[in-house]
Coordinates of C-alpha atoms in Angstrom, one line a residue:
Chain A
M1 CA 76.4 193.7 -66.8
R2 CA 76.5 192.3 -70.1
K3 CA 79.8 191.9 -71.6
W4 CA 79.8 190.8 -75.3
F5 CA 81.8 190.7 -78.0
E6 CA 81.3 191.0 -81.7
C7 CA 83.8 189.1 -83.8
V8 CA 84.3 189.6 -87.7
P9 CA 86.9 187.0 -89.0
N10 CA 88.0 187.4 -92.6
V11 CA 88.6 184.0 -94.1
S12 CA 90.5 183.1 -97.5
E13 CA 87.7 181.3 -99.0
G14 CA 84.9 182.8 -101.3
R15 CA 84.6 180.2 -104.0
R16 CA 83.6 177.1 -102.5
P17 CA 80.1 177.4 -101.0
E18 CA 80.5 173.9 -99.1
V19 CA 83.6 175.2 -97.1
I20 CA 81.8 178.4 -96.3
R21 CA 78.6 176.5 -95.1
E22 CA 80.5 174.3 -93.0
I23 CA 82.2 177.3 -91.3
Q24 CA 78.7 179.1 -91.0
N25 CA 77.1 175.7 -89.6
A26 CA 79.8 175.4 -87.0
I27 CA 79.6 179.1 -85.7
Q28 CA 75.7 178.6 -85.6
S29 CA 76.2 175.4 -83.6
V30 CA 77.9 177.2 -80.8
K31 CA 75.3 177.8 -77.8
G32 CA 75.1 181.7 -77.1
I33 CA 76.4 182.6 -80.2
K34 CA 74.3 185.0 -83.0
L35 CA 75.4 184.9 -86.4
L36 CA 74.7 188.3 -87.6
D37 CA 76.1 188.4 -91.2
V38 CA 78.1 186.2 -93.6
E39 CA 79.5 188.0 -96.9
S40 CA 81.0 186.2 -99.3
D41 CA 83.0 187.3 -102.6
S42 CA 84.2 185.1 -105.3
D43 CA 86.6 187.9 -107.0
H44 CA 88.1 188.4 -103.8
N45 CA 88.0 184.7 -102.8
R46 CA 87.1 185.6 -99.4
S47 CA 84.4 185.4 -96.9
V48 CA 83.6 187.8 -93.8
F49 CA 81.7 186.0 -90.8
T50 CA 80.0 188.5 -88.2
F51 CA 78.8 187.0 -85.1
A52 CA 78.5 187.8 -81.3
G53 CA 78.1 186.4 -77.8
P54 CA 79.6 186.3 -74.5
K55 CA 83.4 185.7 -74.2
E56 CA 83.6 182.0 -73.9
P57 CA 81.1 181.1 -76.8
V58 CA 82.9 183.5 -79.2
K59 CA 86.1 182.0 -78.4
E60 CA 84.7 178.4 -79.1
A61 CA 83.2 179.9 -82.5
V62 CA 86.5 181.3 -83.5
Y63 CA 88.4 177.9 -82.5
Q64 CA 85.9 176.3 -84.7
L65 CA 86.2 178.3 -87.7
V66 CA 90.0 178.5 -87.5
D67 CA 90.0 174.5 -87.4
I68 CA 88.0 174.2 -90.4
A69 CA 89.7 177.0 -92.3
I70 CA 93.2 175.4 -91.8
R71 CA 92.1 171.9 -92.7
R72 CA 90.3 173.3 -95.6
I73 CA 92.1 176.2 -97.3
D74 CA 95.6 175.9 -98.8
L75 CA 97.0 179.3 -99.3
R76 CA 99.6 178.0 -101.9
E77 CA 96.6 177.5 -104.4
H78 CA 94.7 180.6 -103.3
K79 CA 93.9 183.1 -105.9
G80 CA 91.8 186.4 -105.5
E81 CA 91.8 190.2 -105.6
H82 CA 91.9 191.0 -102.0
P83 CA 95.3 191.0 -100.1
R84 CA 95.7 188.2 -97.4
I85 CA 98.4 186.7 -95.4
G86 CA 96.5 183.8 -94.0
A87 CA 93.8 181.0 -94.4
V88 CA 92.3 182.8 -91.4
D89 CA 93.5 186.4 -92.6
V90 CA 92.3 188.5 -89.8
I91 CA 90.2 188.2 -86.4
P92 CA 88.8 191.7 -84.8
F93 CA 87.3 191.8 -81.6
V94 CA 84.7 194.6 -80.9
P95 CA 83.5 195.1 -77.4
L96 CA 79.7 195.3 -77.0
W97 CA 77.5 196.9 -74.3
D98 CA 79.4 196.5 -70.8
A99 CA 82.5 195.2 -72.5
T100 CA 85.4 197.3 -72.8
V101 CA 88.3 197.5 -75.3
E102 CA 90.9 196.3 -72.7
E103 CA 88.7 193.3 -72.2
A104 CA 88.8 192.9 -76.0
I105 CA 92.2 193.0 -76.0
V106 CA 92.7 190.5 -73.5
L107 CA 90.3 188.2 -75.5
A108 CA 92.2 188.9 -78.7
K109 CA 95.7 187.8 -77.0
E110 CA 94.1 184.8 -75.4
V111 CA 92.9 183.8 -78.7
G112 CA 96.2 184.5 -80.4
E113 CA 98.4 182.6 -78.1
H114 CA 95.8 179.5 -78.3
L115 CA 95.8 179.5 -81.9
A116 CA 99.6 179.8 -82.2
N117 CA 99.8 176.9 -79.7
T118 CA 97.6 174.5 -81.2
Y119 CA 98.4 175.0 -85.0
S120 CA 101.8 176.4 -84.8
L121 CA 100.4 179.4 -86.5
P122 CA 102.3 182.8 -86.5
I123 CA 100.3 185.5 -85.0
Y124 CA 100.3 189.1 -85.3
F125 CA 98.3 191.5 -82.8
Y126 CA 97.0 194.7 -84.5
E127 CA 94.9 197.9 -83.9
D128 CA 94.3 198.4 -80.0
A129 CA 96.1 194.8 -79.4
A130 CA 99.3 195.8 -81.4
S131 CA 102.7 195.3 -79.6
A132 CA 104.3 198.3 -81.4
P133 CA 102.8 201.5 -83.3
H134 CA 104.0 200.1 -86.6
R135 CA 102.0 197.2 -86.2
R136 CA 98.6 198.9 -85.7
N137 CA 97.4 199.1 -89.3
L138 CA 96.4 195.8 -91.0
S139 CA 97.6 196.9 -94.4
D140 CA 101.0 197.4 -92.9
I141 CA 101.2 193.9 -91.5
R142 CA 99.4 192.5 -94.7
Q143 CA 101.9 194.3 -97.1
G144 CA 103.8 191.4 -99.1
E145 CA 100.7 189.2 -98.7
F146 CA 101.1 185.1 -98.2
E147 CA 103.7 185.0 -101.0
G148 CA 106.2 187.4 -99.2
L149 CA 105.5 186.5 -95.7
A150 CA 108.6 184.0 -95.2
E151 CA 111.0 186.9 -96.0
K152 CA 109.2 189.4 -94.3
M153 CA 109.1 187.4 -91.1
K154 CA 112.9 187.3 -91.1
K155 CA 113.1 190.8 -90.4
P156 CA 113.2 191.9 -86.7
E157 CA 110.2 194.2 -86.9
W158 CA 108.2 191.8 -88.4
K159 CA 108.6 188.7 -86.1
P160 CA 105.5 187.5 -85.1
D161 CA 103.8 188.2 -81.7
A162 CA 103.1 184.5 -81.0
G163 CA 103.7 181.0 -82.7
P164 CA 106.7 180.2 -84.8
E165 CA 109.0 182.5 -87.1
E166 CA 108.0 181.0 -90.1
P167 CA 104.6 180.8 -91.9
H168 CA 102.4 178.1 -91.4
P169 CA 102.9 176.0 -94.7
T170 CA 99.3 176.1 -96.0
A171 CA 97.8 178.7 -93.6
G172 CA 100.4 181.6 -93.7
A173 CA 99.8 183.9 -90.4
T174 CA 97.0 185.3 -88.7
V175 CA 96.4 188.8 -87.7
V176 CA 94.0 189.2 -84.2
G177 CA 93.0 192.5 -82.8
A178 CA 90.8 194.4 -80.9
R179 CA 89.1 197.7 -81.9
F180 CA 86.0 199.7 -80.8
F181 CA 82.6 199.3 -82.9
L182 CA 83.0 201.6 -86.1
I183 CA 80.0 203.7 -87.5
A184 CA 79.9 204.2 -91.2
Y185 CA 77.9 207.6 -91.5
N186 CA 77.6 209.8 -94.4
I187 CA 76.0 213.4 -94.9
Y188 CA 74.7 214.5 -97.9
L189 CA 75.0 218.2 -98.8
G190 CA 73.0 220.3 -101.1
T191 CA 75.3 221.5 -103.6
T192 CA 77.5 219.9 -106.6
D193 CA 80.7 221.7 -105.2
V194 CA 82.9 219.1 -104.2
S195 CA 85.3 221.4 -102.7
I196 CA 83.0 222.0 -99.8
A197 CA 82.6 218.4 -98.9
R198 CA 86.2 218.4 -98.8
K199 CA 86.6 221.5 -96.6
I200 CA 84.2 220.1 -94.3
A201 CA 86.0 216.9 -94.0
R202 CA 89.0 218.4 -93.2
A203 CA 87.5 220.7 -90.4
I204 CA 85.6 217.6 -88.6
R205 CA 88.3 214.9 -89.1
A206 CA 91.2 213.9 -86.4
S207 CA 93.9 214.5 -88.9
D208 CA 93.2 217.9 -89.5
G209 CA 92.4 218.8 -85.9
G210 CA 88.6 217.9 -85.8
F211 CA 87.0 215.4 -83.7
A212 CA 89.4 212.8 -82.2
Y213 CA 87.5 209.8 -83.3
V214 CA 86.4 210.7 -86.9
K215 CA 87.8 209.9 -90.4
A216 CA 86.5 212.0 -93.1
L217 CA 86.5 212.3 -96.9
G218 CA 84.6 214.3 -99.2
F219 CA 83.2 212.8 -102.3
E220 CA 81.0 213.9 -105.3
I221 CA 77.8 212.1 -105.9
K222 CA 77.0 213.0 -109.7
Q223 CA 74.1 210.9 -110.0
R224 CA 72.1 212.9 -107.5
N225 CA 73.7 216.4 -107.9
L226 CA 75.0 216.1 -104.2
V227 CA 78.2 216.0 -102.5
Q228 CA 78.9 213.8 -99.5
V229 CA 81.0 214.1 -96.4
S230 CA 82.0 210.4 -95.8
M231 CA 82.6 209.2 -92.4
N232 CA 84.2 206.6 -90.3
L233 CA 83.0 206.9 -86.4
V234 CA 85.7 204.9 -84.8
D235 CA 84.5 205.7 -81.2
Y236 CA 80.9 207.1 -81.0
R237 CA 80.9 207.5 -77.5
R238 CA 83.7 210.1 -77.5
S239 CA 82.7 211.8 -81.0
P240 CA 79.2 211.0 -80.9
M241 CA 77.1 211.1 -84.4
H242 CA 74.8 213.8 -83.3
R243 CA 77.9 216.2 -82.5
V244 CA 79.3 215.3 -85.8
F245 CA 75.8 216.1 -87.5
E246 CA 75.8 219.4 -85.8
L247 CA 79.4 220.4 -86.6
V248 CA 79.0 219.7 -90.3
R249 CA 75.4 221.6 -90.3
L250 CA 77.5 224.6 -88.9
E251 CA 80.3 224.3 -91.3
A252 CA 78.0 223.8 -94.3
E253 CA 75.9 227.0 -93.2
R254 CA 79.0 229.0 -93.5
Y255 CA 79.1 228.1 -97.4
G256 CA 75.2 228.8 -97.6
V257 CA 74.7 225.0 -98.0
P258 CA 72.0 222.8 -96.3
I259 CA 72.3 219.2 -95.0
V260 CA 70.0 217.2 -97.4
S261 CA 70.3 214.0 -95.3
S262 CA 72.3 211.5 -93.7
E263 CA 73.0 207.9 -93.8
I264 CA 74.2 204.9 -91.7
V265 CA 75.8 202.2 -93.7
G266 CA 75.4 198.9 -92.0
L267 CA 75.0 198.2 -88.2
V268 CA 74.6 201.1 -85.4
P269 CA 74.6 200.5 -81.6
L270 CA 71.5 201.4 -80.1
D271 CA 73.4 203.6 -77.7
A272 CA 74.3 206.0 -80.6
I273 CA 70.9 206.1 -81.6
V274 CA 69.3 206.6 -78.2
A275 CA 72.0 209.3 -77.6
A276 CA 71.1 211.2 -80.6
A277 CA 67.4 211.5 -79.6
D278 CA 68.8 212.1 -75.9
H279 CA 70.5 215.1 -77.1
F280 CA 68.1 216.7 -79.8
L281 CA 65.1 216.1 -77.3
R282 CA 67.3 217.4 -74.5
L283 CA 66.2 214.6 -72.6
E284 CA 66.9 214.5 -68.8
N285 CA 67.5 211.3 -66.8
F286 CA 66.5 209.2 -69.7
S287 CA 67.9 205.5 -69.5
K288 CA 67.8 202.8 -72.0
K289 CA 66.0 200.7 -69.4
Q290 CA 62.9 202.9 -70.4
I291 CA 62.8 201.5 -74.0
L292 CA 60.0 198.9 -74.1
D293 CA 61.5 196.8 -77.0
F294 CA 64.6 196.5 -74.9
Q295 CA 62.8 195.2 -72.1
L296 CA 61.0 192.8 -73.9
L297 CA 63.7 191.4 -75.9
K298 CA 66.5 190.8 -73.3
N299 CA 66.9 187.3 -72.5
E300 CA 67.0 187.3 -68.9
Chain B
M1 CA 55.7 189.9 -88.2
R2 CA 55.9 189.7 -84.6
K3 CA 52.5 190.5 -83.2
W4 CA 52.6 190.9 -79.4
F5 CA 50.3 192.6 -76.8
E6 CA 50.9 194.6 -73.6
C7 CA 48.3 194.0 -71.0
V8 CA 48.0 196.1 -67.8
P9 CA 45.4 194.7 -65.6
N10 CA 44.4 196.8 -62.4
V11 CA 43.6 194.4 -59.6
S12 CA 41.6 195.8 -56.4
E13 CA 44.2 194.3 -53.9
G14 CA 47.0 196.3 -52.6
R15 CA 47.5 195.2 -49.0
R16 CA 47.8 191.7 -49.0
P17 CA 51.3 190.6 -50.2
E18 CA 50.7 187.0 -50.3
V19 CA 47.8 187.6 -53.1
I20 CA 49.9 190.0 -55.2
R21 CA 52.8 187.4 -55.0
E22 CA 50.2 184.5 -56.2
I23 CA 48.9 186.4 -59.1
Q24 CA 52.7 187.4 -60.1
N25 CA 53.8 183.9 -59.8
A26 CA 50.9 182.9 -62.0
I27 CA 51.6 185.5 -64.6
Q28 CA 55.3 184.5 -64.7
S29 CA 54.6 180.8 -64.9
V30 CA 53.0 181.3 -68.3
K31 CA 55.7 180.5 -70.9
G32 CA 56.2 183.3 -73.5
I33 CA 55.3 186.2 -70.9
K34 CA 57.3 189.0 -69.8
L35 CA 56.3 190.5 -66.8
L36 CA 57.5 194.2 -66.8
D37 CA 56.4 195.7 -63.8
V38 CA 54.1 195.5 -60.5
E39 CA 52.9 198.3 -58.7
S40 CA 51.1 198.1 -55.6
D41 CA 49.5 200.8 -53.4
S42 CA 48.2 200.1 -50.0
D43 CA 46.4 203.3 -49.8
H44 CA 44.7 202.8 -53.1
N45 CA 44.4 199.1 -52.2
R46 CA 45.1 198.2 -55.5
S47 CA 47.8 196.7 -58.0
V48 CA 48.7 197.3 -61.4
F49 CA 50.5 194.6 -63.5
T50 CA 52.4 194.9 -66.7
F51 CA 53.4 192.2 -68.8
A52 CA 53.8 191.6 -72.8
G53 CA 53.6 188.6 -75.0
P54 CA 52.0 187.0 -77.9
K55 CA 48.3 186.7 -78.0
E56 CA 47.7 183.0 -76.7
P57 CA 50.2 183.5 -73.5
V58 CA 48.7 187.1 -72.8
K59 CA 45.3 185.6 -72.7
E60 CA 46.4 182.9 -70.6
A61 CA 48.2 185.3 -67.9
V62 CA 45.0 187.4 -68.0
Y63 CA 42.7 184.4 -67.2
Q64 CA 45.1 183.0 -64.6
L65 CA 45.1 186.7 -62.8
V66 CA 41.3 186.8 -63.1
D67 CA 40.8 183.5 -61.5
I68 CA 43.0 184.3 -58.6
A69 CA 41.6 187.5 -57.9
I70 CA 37.8 186.3 -58.2
R71 CA 39.0 183.8 -55.5
R72 CA 40.7 185.9 -53.2
I73 CA 38.9 189.4 -53.5
D74 CA 35.7 190.2 -52.0
L75 CA 34.7 193.9 -52.9
R76 CA 32.3 193.8 -50.4
E77 CA 35.0 194.3 -47.9
H78 CA 37.1 196.2 -49.9
K79 CA 38.2 199.8 -49.0
G80 CA 40.6 202.0 -50.6
E81 CA 41.2 205.5 -52.2
H82 CA 41.2 204.5 -55.7
P83 CA 37.8 204.0 -57.6
R84 CA 36.8 200.8 -58.7
I85 CA 33.7 198.7 -59.9
G86 CA 35.4 195.1 -59.9
A87 CA 38.0 192.7 -58.1
V88 CA 39.8 193.0 -61.5
D89 CA 39.0 196.4 -62.4
V90 CA 40.4 197.2 -65.7
I91 CA 42.2 195.1 -68.4
P92 CA 43.7 197.1 -71.2
F93 CA 45.4 195.5 -74.2
V94 CA 48.0 197.6 -76.1
P95 CA 49.3 196.5 -79.4
L96 CA 53.0 196.4 -79.9
W97 CA 55.6 195.8 -82.8
D98 CA 53.2 194.6 -86.1
A99 CA 50.2 194.3 -83.7
T100 CA 47.4 196.6 -84.6
V101 CA 44.8 198.5 -82.3
E102 CA 42.1 196.3 -84.5
E103 CA 43.8 193.1 -83.3
A104 CA 44.0 194.2 -79.9
I105 CA 40.4 195.1 -80.0
V106 CA 39.4 191.5 -81.2
L107 CA 41.5 190.2 -78.3
A108 CA 40.0 192.6 -75.6
K109 CA 36.5 190.9 -76.9
E110 CA 37.4 187.6 -76.9
V111 CA 38.8 187.8 -73.5
G112 CA 35.8 189.9 -72.1
E113 CA 33.3 187.2 -73.4
H114 CA 35.3 184.3 -72.0
L115 CA 35.2 185.9 -68.6
A116 CA 31.7 186.7 -68.9
N117 CA 30.9 183.2 -69.7
T118 CA 33.5 181.6 -67.0
Y119 CA 32.5 183.6 -64.1
S120 CA 29.3 185.1 -64.6
L121 CA 31.1 188.3 -64.7
P122 CA 29.5 191.4 -66.3
I123 CA 31.7 193.2 -68.7
Y124 CA 32.3 196.7 -70.3
F125 CA 34.3 197.3 -73.3
Y126 CA 36.2 200.8 -73.3
E127 CA 38.2 203.0 -75.1
D128 CA 38.7 201.6 -78.9
A129 CA 36.9 198.5 -77.9
A130 CA 33.9 200.4 -76.7
S131 CA 30.3 199.7 -77.8
A132 CA 29.2 203.3 -77.7
P133 CA 30.8 206.6 -77.4
H134 CA 29.6 207.2 -73.9
R135 CA 31.7 204.1 -73.1
R136 CA 34.8 205.2 -74.1
N137 CA 36.1 206.8 -71.1
L138 CA 36.9 204.7 -68.0
S139 CA 36.1 207.3 -65.5
D140 CA 32.4 207.3 -66.9
I141 CA 32.1 203.7 -66.6
R142 CA 33.6 203.4 -63.0
Q143 CA 31.3 206.5 -61.8
G144 CA 29.4 205.1 -58.8
E145 CA 32.0 202.3 -57.9
F146 CA 31.0 198.9 -56.9
E147 CA 28.5 200.2 -54.5
G148 CA 26.6 201.8 -56.9
L149 CA 26.9 199.1 -59.5
A150 CA 23.7 197.1 -59.3
E151 CA 21.6 200.4 -59.4
K152 CA 23.8 201.6 -62.5
M153 CA 23.3 198.4 -64.3
K154 CA 19.4 198.8 -64.5
K155 CA 19.6 201.6 -66.8
P156 CA 19.6 200.6 -70.4
E157 CA 22.7 202.9 -71.2
W158 CA 24.6 200.7 -68.8
K159 CA 23.8 197.5 -69.5
P160 CA 26.8 195.4 -69.7
D161 CA 28.5 194.5 -73.1
A162 CA 28.7 190.9 -72.1
G163 CA 27.8 188.6 -69.0
P164 CA 24.9 189.1 -66.7
E165 CA 22.6 191.9 -66.0
E166 CA 23.6 192.3 -62.4
P167 CA 26.9 192.4 -60.6
H168 CA 29.2 189.5 -59.5
P169 CA 28.3 189.2 -55.8
T170 CA 32.0 189.7 -54.8
A171 CA 33.9 190.8 -57.9
G172 CA 31.6 193.3 -59.5
A173 CA 32.5 193.8 -63.2
T174 CA 35.5 194.4 -65.3
V175 CA 36.2 196.8 -67.9
V176 CA 38.2 195.4 -70.7
G177 CA 39.6 197.5 -73.5
A178 CA 42.1 198.3 -76.1
R179 CA 44.2 201.5 -76.7
F180 CA 47.5 202.5 -78.3
F181 CA 50.7 202.8 -76.4
L182 CA 50.9 206.0 -74.3
I183 CA 53.9 208.0 -73.8
A184 CA 54.1 210.2 -70.8
Y185 CA 56.1 213.2 -72.3
N186 CA 57.1 216.4 -70.3
I187 CA 58.7 219.4 -71.6
Y188 CA 60.5 222.2 -69.1
L189 CA 60.7 225.7 -70.2
G190 CA 63.0 228.2 -68.8
T191 CA 60.5 230.6 -67.3
T192 CA 58.6 230.9 -64.0
D193 CA 55.5 232.2 -66.0
V194 CA 53.0 229.4 -66.0
S195 CA 50.9 231.1 -68.4
I196 CA 53.4 230.5 -71.0
A197 CA 53.0 226.6 -70.4
R198 CA 49.3 226.8 -70.3
K199 CA 49.3 228.8 -73.6
I200 CA 51.5 226.3 -75.2
A201 CA 49.5 223.4 -74.0
R202 CA 46.5 224.8 -75.6
A203 CA 48.3 225.6 -78.9
I204 CA 49.5 221.7 -79.3
R205 CA 46.8 219.7 -77.7
A206 CA 44.1 217.9 -79.7
S207 CA 41.0 219.4 -77.8
D208 CA 42.3 223.0 -78.6
G209 CA 43.2 222.6 -82.2
G210 CA 46.7 221.2 -82.0
F211 CA 48.1 217.7 -82.5
A212 CA 45.2 215.3 -82.8
Y213 CA 46.8 212.5 -80.7
V214 CA 48.1 214.9 -77.9
K215 CA 46.8 215.7 -74.7
A216 CA 48.6 218.8 -72.6
L217 CA 48.5 220.8 -69.6
G218 CA 50.8 223.6 -68.3
F219 CA 52.1 223.2 -64.6
E220 CA 54.4 225.3 -62.4
I221 CA 57.4 223.3 -61.1
K222 CA 58.1 225.6 -58.1
Q223 CA 61.4 224.0 -56.8
R224 CA 63.0 224.1 -59.9
N225 CA 61.9 227.7 -61.0
L226 CA 60.5 226.3 -64.2
V227 CA 57.2 225.5 -65.8
Q228 CA 56.2 222.3 -67.6
V229 CA 54.1 221.4 -70.5
S230 CA 53.0 217.8 -69.4
M231 CA 51.7 215.5 -72.4
N232 CA 50.4 212.3 -72.9
L233 CA 51.1 211.4 -76.7
V234 CA 48.3 208.7 -77.0
D235 CA 49.4 207.8 -80.8
Y236 CA 53.4 208.6 -81.0
R237 CA 53.3 207.2 -84.8
R238 CA 50.7 210.0 -85.7
S239 CA 51.7 212.9 -83.5
P240 CA 55.4 212.0 -83.1
M241 CA 57.3 213.0 -79.8
H242 CA 60.0 215.0 -82.2
R243 CA 57.6 216.9 -83.7
V244 CA 55.6 217.7 -80.7
F245 CA 59.3 218.9 -79.3
E246 CA 59.6 221.0 -82.3
L247 CA 56.3 222.8 -82.2
V248 CA 56.6 223.5 -78.3
R249 CA 60.2 224.9 -79.0
L250 CA 58.8 227.2 -81.7
E251 CA 55.9 228.5 -79.7
A252 CA 58.0 228.8 -76.8
E253 CA 60.4 231.0 -78.9
R254 CA 57.5 233.3 -79.6
Y255 CA 57.7 234.3 -75.8
G256 CA 61.5 234.3 -75.8
V257 CA 61.5 231.1 -73.6
P258 CA 64.0 228.3 -74.1
I259 CA 63.3 224.5 -73.8
V260 CA 65.5 223.4 -70.7
S261 CA 64.9 219.8 -71.0
S262 CA 62.4 217.1 -71.8
E263 CA 61.4 214.0 -70.0
I264 CA 60.0 210.6 -70.8
V265 CA 58.1 209.1 -67.8
G266 CA 58.2 205.6 -67.7
L267 CA 58.6 203.4 -70.9
V268 CA 58.9 204.3 -74.5
P269 CA 58.9 202.1 -77.4
L270 CA 62.0 202.1 -79.5
D271 CA 60.2 203.2 -82.7
A272 CA 59.9 206.6 -81.2
I273 CA 63.3 207.1 -80.1
V274 CA 64.5 205.9 -83.7
A275 CA 61.8 208.2 -85.1
A276 CA 63.3 210.9 -83.3
A277 CA 66.8 210.4 -84.3
D278 CA 66.0 209.9 -87.6
H279 CA 64.2 213.1 -87.8
F280 CA 66.8 215.3 -86.4
L281 CA 69.7 213.5 -88.1
R282 CA 67.6 213.8 -91.3
L283 CA 68.4 209.9 -91.9
E284 CA 67.6 208.5 -95.3
N285 CA 66.6 204.8 -95.5
F286 CA 67.1 204.1 -92.1
S287 CA 65.8 200.8 -90.5
K288 CA 65.5 199.3 -87.3
K289 CA 67.0 196.4 -88.4
Q290 CA 70.4 198.2 -88.7
I291 CA 70.4 198.6 -84.9
L292 CA 73.0 195.9 -83.7
D293 CA 71.4 195.3 -80.3
F294 CA 68.1 194.6 -81.8
Q295 CA 69.7 192.0 -84.0
L296 CA 71.5 190.5 -80.8
L297 CA 68.5 190.2 -78.7
K298 CA 65.8 189.2 -80.9
N299 CA 64.8 185.8 -79.9
E300 CA 64.6 184.3 -83.2

């Protein structure tokens, strides 16, 4: 059993390289942590750190990040295009390998309580860690931003889940949560008729009766004379990529339109790739343990 | 660039666990080496060690293995079902990741020369490291076994490639070579007519005009009421698994027979699985770097 968690904290600092570097160094100094990505945007004045590891190192890395952010960031002076309510705006935890969403929820709550107690920082739990349905969506929690937070917190439905009932003077509040790994997946269709992409998006997405863990929209890709079904696969184990591909192919066939290609944006778990190969090759009794690279790279 | 080599030495000892254990411990003691598998068979009186690592550690592990085998094995007293000419019978090197077959050939020759010089051990190079076409096949080199080796070596066409022109008194001779990674791949067809499996095997194998890097045979699988096209994919990059699957599917369709399933026996490189998913999902611009697990596990 290898229980790892990915953590993707969003920090309200995208302009001072020395602060971003300080956070990056702190994360990398935690033994057992793999820093996967750091993205900073000065217009947004925001940085996103992606790292992963076992539970305890992930906690330690988050605590180090929060400690630096709270010391170095003053939201009263913060300007940027991206909405935010906290110096550390949001901390999502994603279960990897043998870890479950339930364990990510426990991790999110432990981290949230610890931060609330240590820094007198108000905490909201969101997504799968939400304490009520109206708190699931990040954008609803963030509505009003740091500047409107003190007023918002006075409403009973926006009382924080942990910590004081007023914003931290310089660090606002932090949204902490758990969700499953998301695959950003696009399929390109050989037509210029965007209505076909939109019809297919409706056919396959949860909100219109399609796959339960698929969000989808149809777009025109003018420079390529194609249309795109743009998707978020929010649980690739239960609504797998290859099944989504096959249904889009069948639906497109009904309009006489072929799939030209598909595209995975960003990272994808090996499981999802293996499941696709397994499906199309009709493999029997195939195990990830048979993958040579996996045997060679595992640090056991 | 990550240049690794897999090495699969076959040692003529399958009955004395203490000798097998001694070799296993020696391999595992080499820093940088991953021991993937040890298979011993007492009927064959033979053990196969599978390990991998960068060039220098792989050399070191081979040298340790040979040193123990030569000290502990006396072929004059060796009996077993499996043909053999040496205490260390055969040492194949397989390039992994960024390593090439050419580099595996260089490695094989360096190791062969070193063993010849160190132990006065005659060496034959085989497969891609062979010095002549009649020396490519292991079974041709091994013909006559240890017992017939002294006579065989007197023939000019069987003069060793390195070392003395007579067998080592207790260790015989060793066959050293380089080859690409082999995938053992079977496809099951929904018929009991084995002639269909045999016709398809002929259609797809190199020896009858099919894919250049595929060997294939047709078999009846009585207990499942199926037939099997049993294959060795000897270069999955050039004759890929997914293309083999698709051609078998088309050929079987011609007889009205479906593919029931397929099966990978043993290890498969991640590249081959990714290539299959890439093909069937029609991915564009997909890179192995996008695989999360790969990012997390790489020891850099």
